[in-house]
C-alpha positions in Angstrom: 9.7 -8.3 -28.3 8.4 -10.6 -25.5 10.4 -8.6 -23.0 8.9 -5.3 -24.1 5.4 -6.7 -24.5 5.2 -7.9 -20.9 6.4 -4.6 -19.6 4.0 -2.6 -21.7 1.1 -4.8 -20.6 2.0 -4.2 -16.9 2.3 -0.5 -17.6 -1.2 -0.3 -19.0 -2.6 -2.3 -16.1 -1.1 0.1 -13.6 -2.3 3.2 -15.4 -5.8 1.6 -15.5 -5.7 1.0 -11.8 -4.8 4.6 -11.2 -7.7 5.7 -13.4 -10.0 3.8 -11.1 -8.4 5.4 -8.0 -11.6 7.4 -7.1 -13.7 4.2 -7.1 -11.0 2.4 -5.0 -10.7 5.3 -2.5 -14.5 5.8 -2.5 -14.1 9.6 -3.1 -15.9 11.9 -5.5 -13.4 13.6 -7.9 -16.0 16.4 -8.5 -15.8 17.4 -4.9 -12.0 17.5 -5.0 -12.0 19.6 -8.1 -14.6 22.0 -6.6 -12.6 22.4 -3.4 -9.4 23.1 -5.5 -10.9 25.5 -8.0 -13.8 27.1 -6.1 -13.2 26.8 -2.4 -15.9 29.3 -1.6 -18.7 27.5 -3.5 -21.1 25.0 -1.9 -21.0 21.4 -3.3 -24.6 21.5 -4.5 -25.8 18.7 -6.8 -26.1 21.1 -9.7 -22.5 22.4 -9.2 -21.1 18.9 -9.0 -22.9 17.8 -12.1 -21.6 20.8 -14.0 -18.0 19.9 -13.0 -18.6 16.3 -14.1 -19.8 17.4 -17.4 -16.9 19.8 -17.9 -14.2 17.2 -17.1 -15.9 14.2 -18.7 -16.5 12.5 -15.3 -20.2 12.1 -16.1 -19.4 9.2 -18.5 -18.0 7.0 -15.7 -14.5 5.8 -14.9 -14.1 3.6 -18.0 -15.1 6.5 -20.2 -12.5 8.7 -18.5 -9.8 6.1 -18.8 -10.6 5.5 -22.4 -10.5 9.2 -23.2 -7.2 9.5 -21.5 -5.7 6.6 -23.4 -7.0 7.9 -26.6 -5.4 11.3 -26.0 -2.1 9.5 -25.0 -1.8 7.9 -28.4 -2.1 11.4 -29.9 0.6 12.7 -27.6 -1.9 14.5 -25.3 -1.6 13.9 -21.6 -4.9 15.7 -20.8 -5.7 18.7 -18.6 -5.3 19.0 -14.9 -8.6 18.6 -13.0 -7.3 21.1 -10.4 -5.7 23.9 -12.5 -7.4 23.2 -15.8 -4.1 23.6 -17.6 -2.4 21.0 -19.9 -0.5 18.3 -18.0 2.4 17.8 -20.4 4.3 21.0 -19.9 4.4 20.7 -16.1 5.2 17.0 -16.0 7.9 17.5 -18.6 9.5 20.3 -16.7 9.3 18.3 -13.4 10.9 15.3 -15.2 13.8 17.4 -16.4 14.4 18.7 -12.9 14.2 15.2 -11.4 16.5 13.7 -14.0 19.1 16.4 -13.4 19.0 15.8 -9.7 19.0 12.1 -10.2 22.1 12.2 -12.4 24.1 14.2 -9.9 22.8 12.1 -6.9 23.7 8.9 -8.8 27.2 10.2 -9.4 27.6 10.9 -5.7 26.2 7.4 -4.9 28.6 5.6 -7.2 31.6 7.5 -5.9 30.7 6.8 -2.3 30.1 3.1 -3.1 33.6 2.9 -4.6 35.1 4.7 -1.6 33.4 2.4 0.9 34.6 -0.7 -1.1 38.1 0.6 -1.6 39.6 -1.2 1.5 38.3 -4.5 0.3 39.5 -3.9 -3.3 42.9 -3.0 -1.9 43.2 -6.0 0.4 41.7 -8.4 -2.2 44.1 -7.4 -4.9 47.0 -8.0 -2.4 45.5 -11.3 -1.3 45.0 -10.0 2.3 41.3 -10.6 2.9 41.5 -12.7 6.1 38.5 -11.6 8.1 34.8 -10.8 7.7 34.1 -7.0 7.4 30.9 -5.8 9.0 30.5 -2.7 7.0 28.9 -0.8 9.9 29.9 2.6 8.4 28.0 1.8 5.2 25.0 0.5 7.2 24.9 3.6 9.4 24.9 5.9 6.3 22.3 3.8 4.6 20.0 4.0 7.6 20.1 7.8 7.7 16.8 9.3 6.7 17.1 11.4 3.6 15.0 14.2 4.9 17.1 14.3 8.2 20.4 14.4 6.3 18.9 17.1 4.0 17.9 19.2 7.0 21.3 18.8 8.7 23.1 19.7 5.4 20.9 22.8 4.9 21.3 23.9 8.5 25.1 23.6 8.6 26.2 24.5 5.0 23.5 26.8 4.0 22.3 28.6 7.1 25.3 28.7 9.4 28.2 28.6 6.9 26.4 30.2 3.9 28.4 28.1 1.4 25.3 26.9 -0.6 21.8 28.3 -1.1 19.2 26.7 1.2 16.3 26.9 -1.3 15.7 27.3 -5.1 16.5 25.5 -8.3 18.3 26.3 -11.5 21.9 27.1 -10.5 24.7 24.5 -10.3 25.4 25.3 -6.6 21.7 24.6 -5.8 22.3 20.9 -6.8 25.0 20.2 -4.2 23.1 19.8 -1.0 20.0 17.9 -2.3 22.3 15.6 -4.4 24.4 14.8 -1.2 21.2 14.2 0.8 19.9 11.7 -1.8 23.2 10.2 -2.9 24.8 9.4 0.4 22.2 6.8 1.6 21.9 5.3 -1.9 25.7 5.1 -2.2 26.0 3.5 1.2 23.6 0.8 0.2 25.3 0.1 -3.1 28.7 0.2 -1.4 27.6 -2.3 1.2 26.3 -4.7 -1.5 29.5 -4.3 -3.6 31.7 -4.9 -0.5 29.7 -8.0 0.3 30.2 -9.5 -3.2 33.9 -8.6 -3.7 35.5 -11.4 -1.5 33.8 -14.0 -3.6 35.4 -12.6 -6.8 38.9 -12.4 -5.2 38.5 -16.1 -4.0 38.1 -17.4 -7.6 41.0 -19.2 -9.4 41.6 -16.4 -11.8 42.5 -14.0 -9.0 45.1 -16.4 -7.6 46.5 -17.0 -11.0 46.7 -13.3 -11.7 48.6 -12.7 -8.5 51.0 -15.6 -9.2 51.7 -14.1 -12.7 52.5 -10.7 -11.2 49.5 -8.8 -12.7 49.3 -5.3 -11.3 47.0 -4.9 -8.4 45.0 -2.2 -10.1 44.2 -4.6 -12.9 43.2 -7.4 -10.5 40.9 -4.9 -8.7 39.4 -3.8 -12.0 38.7 -7.4 -13.0 37.1 -8.1 -9.6 34.8 -5.1 -10.1 33.8 -6.4 -13.5 33.1 -9.8 -12.1 30.8 -8.4 -9.4 29.0 -5.6 -11.3 26.6 -7.8 -13.2 24.9 -8.9 -10.0 24.7 -5.3 -8.8 23.7 -3.5 -12.0 20.0 -4.1 -11.5 20.3 -2.4 -8.1 21.9 0.7 -9.8 19.0 0.9 -12.2 16.4 0.6 -9.4 18.3 3.2 -7.4 18.3 5.6 -10.4 14.5 5.3 -10.8 14.0 5.6 -7.0 16.0 8.8 -6.9 13.8 10.2 -9.7 10.4 9.5 -8.3 11.0 8.9 -4.6 12.7 12.1 -3.5 9.6 13.8 -2.2 11.0 14.9 1.2 14.2 16.3 -0.3 12.4 18.1 -3.1 10.0 19.7 -0.6 12.8 20.8 1.8 14.8 22.4 -1.0 11.8 23.7 -3.0 12.7 21.6 -6.0 9.8 21.3 -8.5 10.4 17.6 -9.2 8.4 14.6 -10.4 8.1 13.0 -7.0 6.5 16.0 -5.4 4.3 16.5 -8.4 3.1 12.9 -8.2 2.4 13.1 -4.5 0.5 16.4 -4.7 -1.6 15.0 -7.5 -2.3 11.8 -5.6 -3.4 13.7 -2.5 -5.6 16.1 -4.6 -7.1 13.2 -6.7 -5.8 15.1 -9.8 -5.8 11.9 -11.9 -4.6 13.2 -15.2 -1.4 14.6 -13.5 -1.0 11.5 -11.4 -1.4 9.2 -14.4 1.2 11.2 -16.4 3.7 11.1 -13.6 3.3 7.3 -13.1 3.5 6.7 -16.8 6.8 8.6 -17.0 8.2 6.7 -14.0 7.2 3.4 -15.4 8.7 4.2 -18.8 11.9 5.3 -17.0 11.9 2.0 -15.1 11.6 0.0 -18.3 14.5 2.0 -19.8 16.6 1.4 -16.8 15.8 -2.3 -16.8 16.8 -2.6 -20.4 20.0 -0.7 -19.9 21.1 -2.8 -17.0 20.1 -6.0 -18.7 22.2 -5.3 -21.8 25.1 -4.0 -19.6 25.1 -7.1 -17.5 25.2 -9.4 -20.6 28.0 -7.3 -22.1 30.1 -7.7 -18.9 29.5 -11.4 -18.6 30.0 -12.2 -22.3 29.6 -15.7 -23.7 30.2 -17.3 -20.2 26.5 -16.7 -19.4 25.1 -18.4 -22.4 27.7 -21.2 -22.5 27.2 -22.1 -18.9 30.8 -21.5 -18.1 30.5 -18.9 -15.4 32.1 -19.7 -12.1 30.0 -19.5 -9.0 30.5 -16.3 -7.1 30.6 -17.6 -3.5 32.2 -15.7 -0.7 35.0 -17.7 1.0 34.5 -19.0 4.5 36.3 -16.4 6.6 36.7 -16.3 10.4 34.9 -13.4 12.1 36.3 -11.1 14.8 34.9 -11.6 18.2 34.5 -7.8 18.3 31.6 -8.2 15.8 29.7 -10.5 18.2 30.5 -8.2 21.1 29.4 -5.1 19.3 26.1 -6.8 18.2 25.4 -7.9 21.7 26.3 -4.4 23.1 24.0 -2.6 20.6 21.2 -5.1 21.1 21.4 -4.7 24.9 21.5 -0.9 24.6 18.4 -0.9 22.3 16.6 -3.3 24.6 17.4 -1.2 27.7 16.2 2.0 26.1 13.0 0.2 25.0 12.3 -1.2 28.5 13.0 2.2 30.1 10.6 3.9 27.7 7.9 1.3 28.2 7.8 2.2 31.9 6.7 5.7 31.0 3.6 7.2 29.6 4.1 8.2 25.9 0.9 10.2 25.7 1.2 12.4 28.8 1.4 16.1 27.8 3.3 18.5 30.0 2.8 22.0 28.3 5.2 23.6 30.9 8.0 21.3 29.7 7.7 21.8 25.9 11.0 21.2 24.1 12.8 20.7 27.5 16.3 19.4 27.4 17.5 16.1 28.8 17.1 16.0 32.6 16.5 13.5 35.4 12.8 13.7 34.8 13.2 13.4 31.0 16.5 11.7 30.2 16.0 12.2 26.4 14.1 15.5 26.8 10.6 16.3 25.6 9.0 17.0 22.2 7.1 20.0 20.8 4.0 19.0 22.9 5.8 18.3 26.1 5.7 14.5 25.7 8.6 12.4 27.0 10.9 11.4 24.1 12.2 8.3 26.0 8.7 7.1 26.5 7.7 7.5 22.9 11.0 5.9 21.8 10.3 2.9 23.9 6.7 2.4 23.0 7.5 3.1 19.3 10.1 0.3 19.2 7.5 -2.4 18.8 5.5 -0.4 16.2 8.6 0.5 14.2 11.3 -2.2 14.6 9.0 -5.2 14.8 6.7 -4.0 12.0 9.8 -3.2 9.8 11.3 -6.7 10.6 8.0 -8.4 9.8 7.6 -6.5 6.5 11.3 -7.2 5.8 10.7 -10.9 6.2 7.7 -10.7 3.8 9.6 -8.7 1.2 12.5 -11.2 1.4 10.2 -14.1 0.7 8.5 -12.2 -2.1 11.8 -11.1 -3.6 13.2 -14.6 -3.6 10.1 -16.1 -5.2 9.5 -13.4 -7.8 13.2 -13.1 -8.5 13.5 -16.8 -9.2 10.7 -16.7 -11.8 12.3 -13.6 -13.4 9.3 -11.4 -12.9 11.2 -8.4 -14.4 8.1 -6.5 -15.5 6.5 -6.6 -12.1 9.9 -5.8 -10.4 10.4 -2.6 -12.5 6.8 -1.5 -12.1 6.8 -2.0 -8.3 10.1 -0.1 -7.9 8.9 2.8 -10.0 5.7 3.3 -7.9 6.2 5.4 -4.7 5.1 3.7 -1.5 2.8 6.6 -0.9 0.8 5.9 -4.1 0.5 2.2 -3.1 -0.6 3.4 0.3 -3.4 5.5 -1.1 -4.7 2.5 -3.1 -4.5 0.1 -0.2 -6.0 2.6 2.2 -8.9 3.2 -0.2 -9.6 -0.6 -0.4 -9.0 -1.6 3.2 -9.1 1.7 5.1 -6.2 3.5 6.8 -4.3 1.6 9.5 -1.1 -0.1 10.4 -2.0 -3.3 8.5 -2.8 -1.3 5.3 0.5 0.6 5.6 2.4 -2.6 6.0 0.7 -4.1 3.0 1.4 -1.0 0.9 5.1 -1.0 1.8 5.5 -4.7 1.2 3.7 -4.3 -2.2 6.6 -2.2 -3.5 9.6 -2.9 -1.2 10.3 -6.4 -2.6 11.4 -5.1 -5.9 15.2 -4.5 -5.1 15.4 -8.0 -3.5 13.8 -9.6 -6.5 16.2 -7.8 -8.9 19.1 -9.0 -6.8 17.8 -12.5 -6.7 17.2 -12.6 -10.4 20.7 -11.4 -11.2 22.3 -13.9 -8.8 20.0 -16.7 -10.0 21.0 -16.2 -13.6 24.6 -16.4 -12.7 24.1 -19.5 -10.6 22.3 -21.3 -13.4 25.3 -20.6 -15.7 27.7 -22.3 -13.4 29.5 -25.4 -14.7 28.8 -27.4 -11.5 25.1 -27.1 -12.1 25.5 -28.8 -15.5 27.5 -31.5 -13.9 24.9 -32.1 -11.2 22.2 -32.4 -13.9 24.3 -34.9 -15.8 24.6 -36.9 -12.6 20.8 -37.1 -12.2 20.1 -34.4 -9.6 16.4 -33.5 -9.5 15.1 -29.9 -9.3 14.7 -30.0 -5.5 18.3 -31.0 -5.0 19.6 -28.5 -7.5 17.7 -25.7 -5.8 18.7 -26.7 -2.2 22.3 -27.6 -2.8 23.5 -25.7 -5.8 21.4 -22.6 -6.4 20.1 -21.3 -3.0 23.6 -21.4 -1.3 24.8 -18.8 -3.8 21.6 -16.7 -3.8 20.0 -16.7 -0.3 22.9 -15.4 1.9 23.6 -12.2 0.0 19.9 -11.4 -0.6 19.2 -12.0 3.1 22.0 -9.6 4.1 20.5 -7.1 1.6 17.1 -7.5 3.2 18.6 -6.8 6.7 20.2 -3.6 5.3 16.9 -2.3 4.2 15.0 -2.7 7.5 15.6 1.0 8.6 14.2 2.2 5.2 11.1 0.0 5.7 10.6 1.6 9.1 10.8 5.1 7.5 8.4 4.1 4.7 5.8 2.8 7.3 6.2 6.0 9.3 5.8 8.3 6.2 2.5 6.6 5.4 1.4 7.1 9.0 2.3 10.8 8.9 0.0 11.2 5.8 -2.8 9.5 7.7 -2.6 6.2 5.8 -0.9 4.1 8.5 -0.7 4.2 12.3 -2.7 7.2 13.4 -1.6 10.0 15.8 -0.8 10.2 18.7 0.5 6.7 18.6 4.3 6.8 19.0 6.4 5.7 16.0 10.1 6.6 15.3 9.5 7.9 11.8 6.5 10.0 13.0 8.7 11.4 15.8 11.2 12.5 13.2 8.6 14.1 11.0 6.8 15.9 13.9 9.9 17.3 15.5 11.9 18.3 12.4 10.6 21.9 12.5 12.0 22.2 16.0 15.4 20.6 15.2 17.4 23.7 16.0 15.7 24.4 19.3 15.4 20.8 20.4 17.8 18.6 18.5 17.3 15.8 21.0 13.8 15.2 19.8 15.1 14.5 16.3 18.4 12.8 17.2 16.8 10.2 19.5 14.6 8.5 16.8 17.3 9.0 14.2 19.9 7.3 16.4 17.4 4.5 17.1 17.1 3.9 13.3 20.8 4.0 12.9 21.3 1.5 15.7 18.7 -0.7 14.2 20.5 -0.8 10.9 24.0 -1.3 12.5 22.6 -4.1 14.7 21.1 -5.9 11.7 24.4 -5.7 9.8 26.6 -6.7 12.8 24.3 -9.7 13.5 24.6 -10.8 9.9 28.4 -10.4 9.9 28.8 -12.2 13.2 26.7 -15.1 11.9 28.5 -15.1 8.6 32.0 -15.1 10.2 31.3 -17.9 12.7 34.1 -20.4 12.3 32.9 -23.9 11.5 33.4 -26.6 14.1 36.8 -28.1 14.0 38.3 -25.1 12.0 41.1 -23.1 13.4 
């Protein structure tokens, strides 16, 4: 009951904040409704007063919020301020579409995660894990922007090959491309996290005993999966909710009437009844996913969790390949060289005679749709994109560790269910649009996966027998935290944070594209992607350059982490 009470209280608080969105954004909902319903009418005081009386806005925000909550208890989600139609049918239909797409995308993600982890499972079951694996392939796939992957899939498999429809919704074949576009990055992330945890499972005594007793390798691999899944199940739940409400770009590209697109359109139009209903559904879905993963993790761990008899899942100290360090240095040098070369050029100079020009001596990476040099914009955008994403990543890591340690599950599920765009609207309304507001908005929701990962690992570390022994020997809380808990929690969560840096860069750029972050014409990698996507077929270089930069950023982060992790201690051979 305490678990549900905390989550319901958080849910009501978020819905109340959304109800106050017009006050926070300093906008007049009556003007928004007038523009949506009667675009040809003048916003005279009499007309605005009539709209306020019709929609109940004349009673103030608290009256509107109270009326909405009262209708909610009667099963009435209200009427749209824009269309005047009941909210429930449209939101229910959008939820059904999003859940269908989420289910197929999640299946794709789980299959890809297992495929990416298959080499480690095979080597671990055969006792042949001898080196640190970087997992660059998974990092590259996780760094691919969903809307770019969706556009490539649509162009190749729908337009050129004609294997699948490019638009529409309802038929099974219309699910394939959007599910792949959403499932591949999510599966790569889950696969990287699973691959990172498996060596610790195979290093435990039970794995050595199972091999010595001649247990089949399949059963050893299955036991290793069961041992690592409890720490990853919260991520699966968060991914499922994110695939339901955060697939705005994919839904728009494939013309899918889903919940994410409905919520974004309502937020931009200040249609609060629709927005409140969408957020309410997403938060309830987050609570359901949290409950499901919580019970599943307890079932997998069994009595070992409550009896404090769970071995610590620490990855073994493995030597790293020198190639990892070499590759990290090579990628870092390449990215730095491109950045310096771009900084020597003017990113705002427009050459209309060279619009969408291909790579040449004058423009090594070609030009964009306005005739601006892509290399210049890539170099000048590196600081705005990479450094801002790294700074936000550091903040989210600290928030995730702190809130995960105190088991702030209600806040975690709520933050994960809220799209970054919605947080951006609230923050921009309070502080005004700009890069700092966008960074705050992304950080306000991006810590949730790290907190969930921290909480899962923290619970397992607290159940380890050596912690009980340390307490019996008189260790204080500081020593327990520094020497017994953090060594098992901090490294995997830090590697998880590094893996999410390209996604943070894209989230910052998406807010800037909507006018909530860095404003045009300032160069930014995500903005470059969004602005040049309509010209991808005529000028693929304008899209591939920022996409490749994001991929290199993700691969560099993972390679650096793997090289540091695989550094052989002094005196070791």
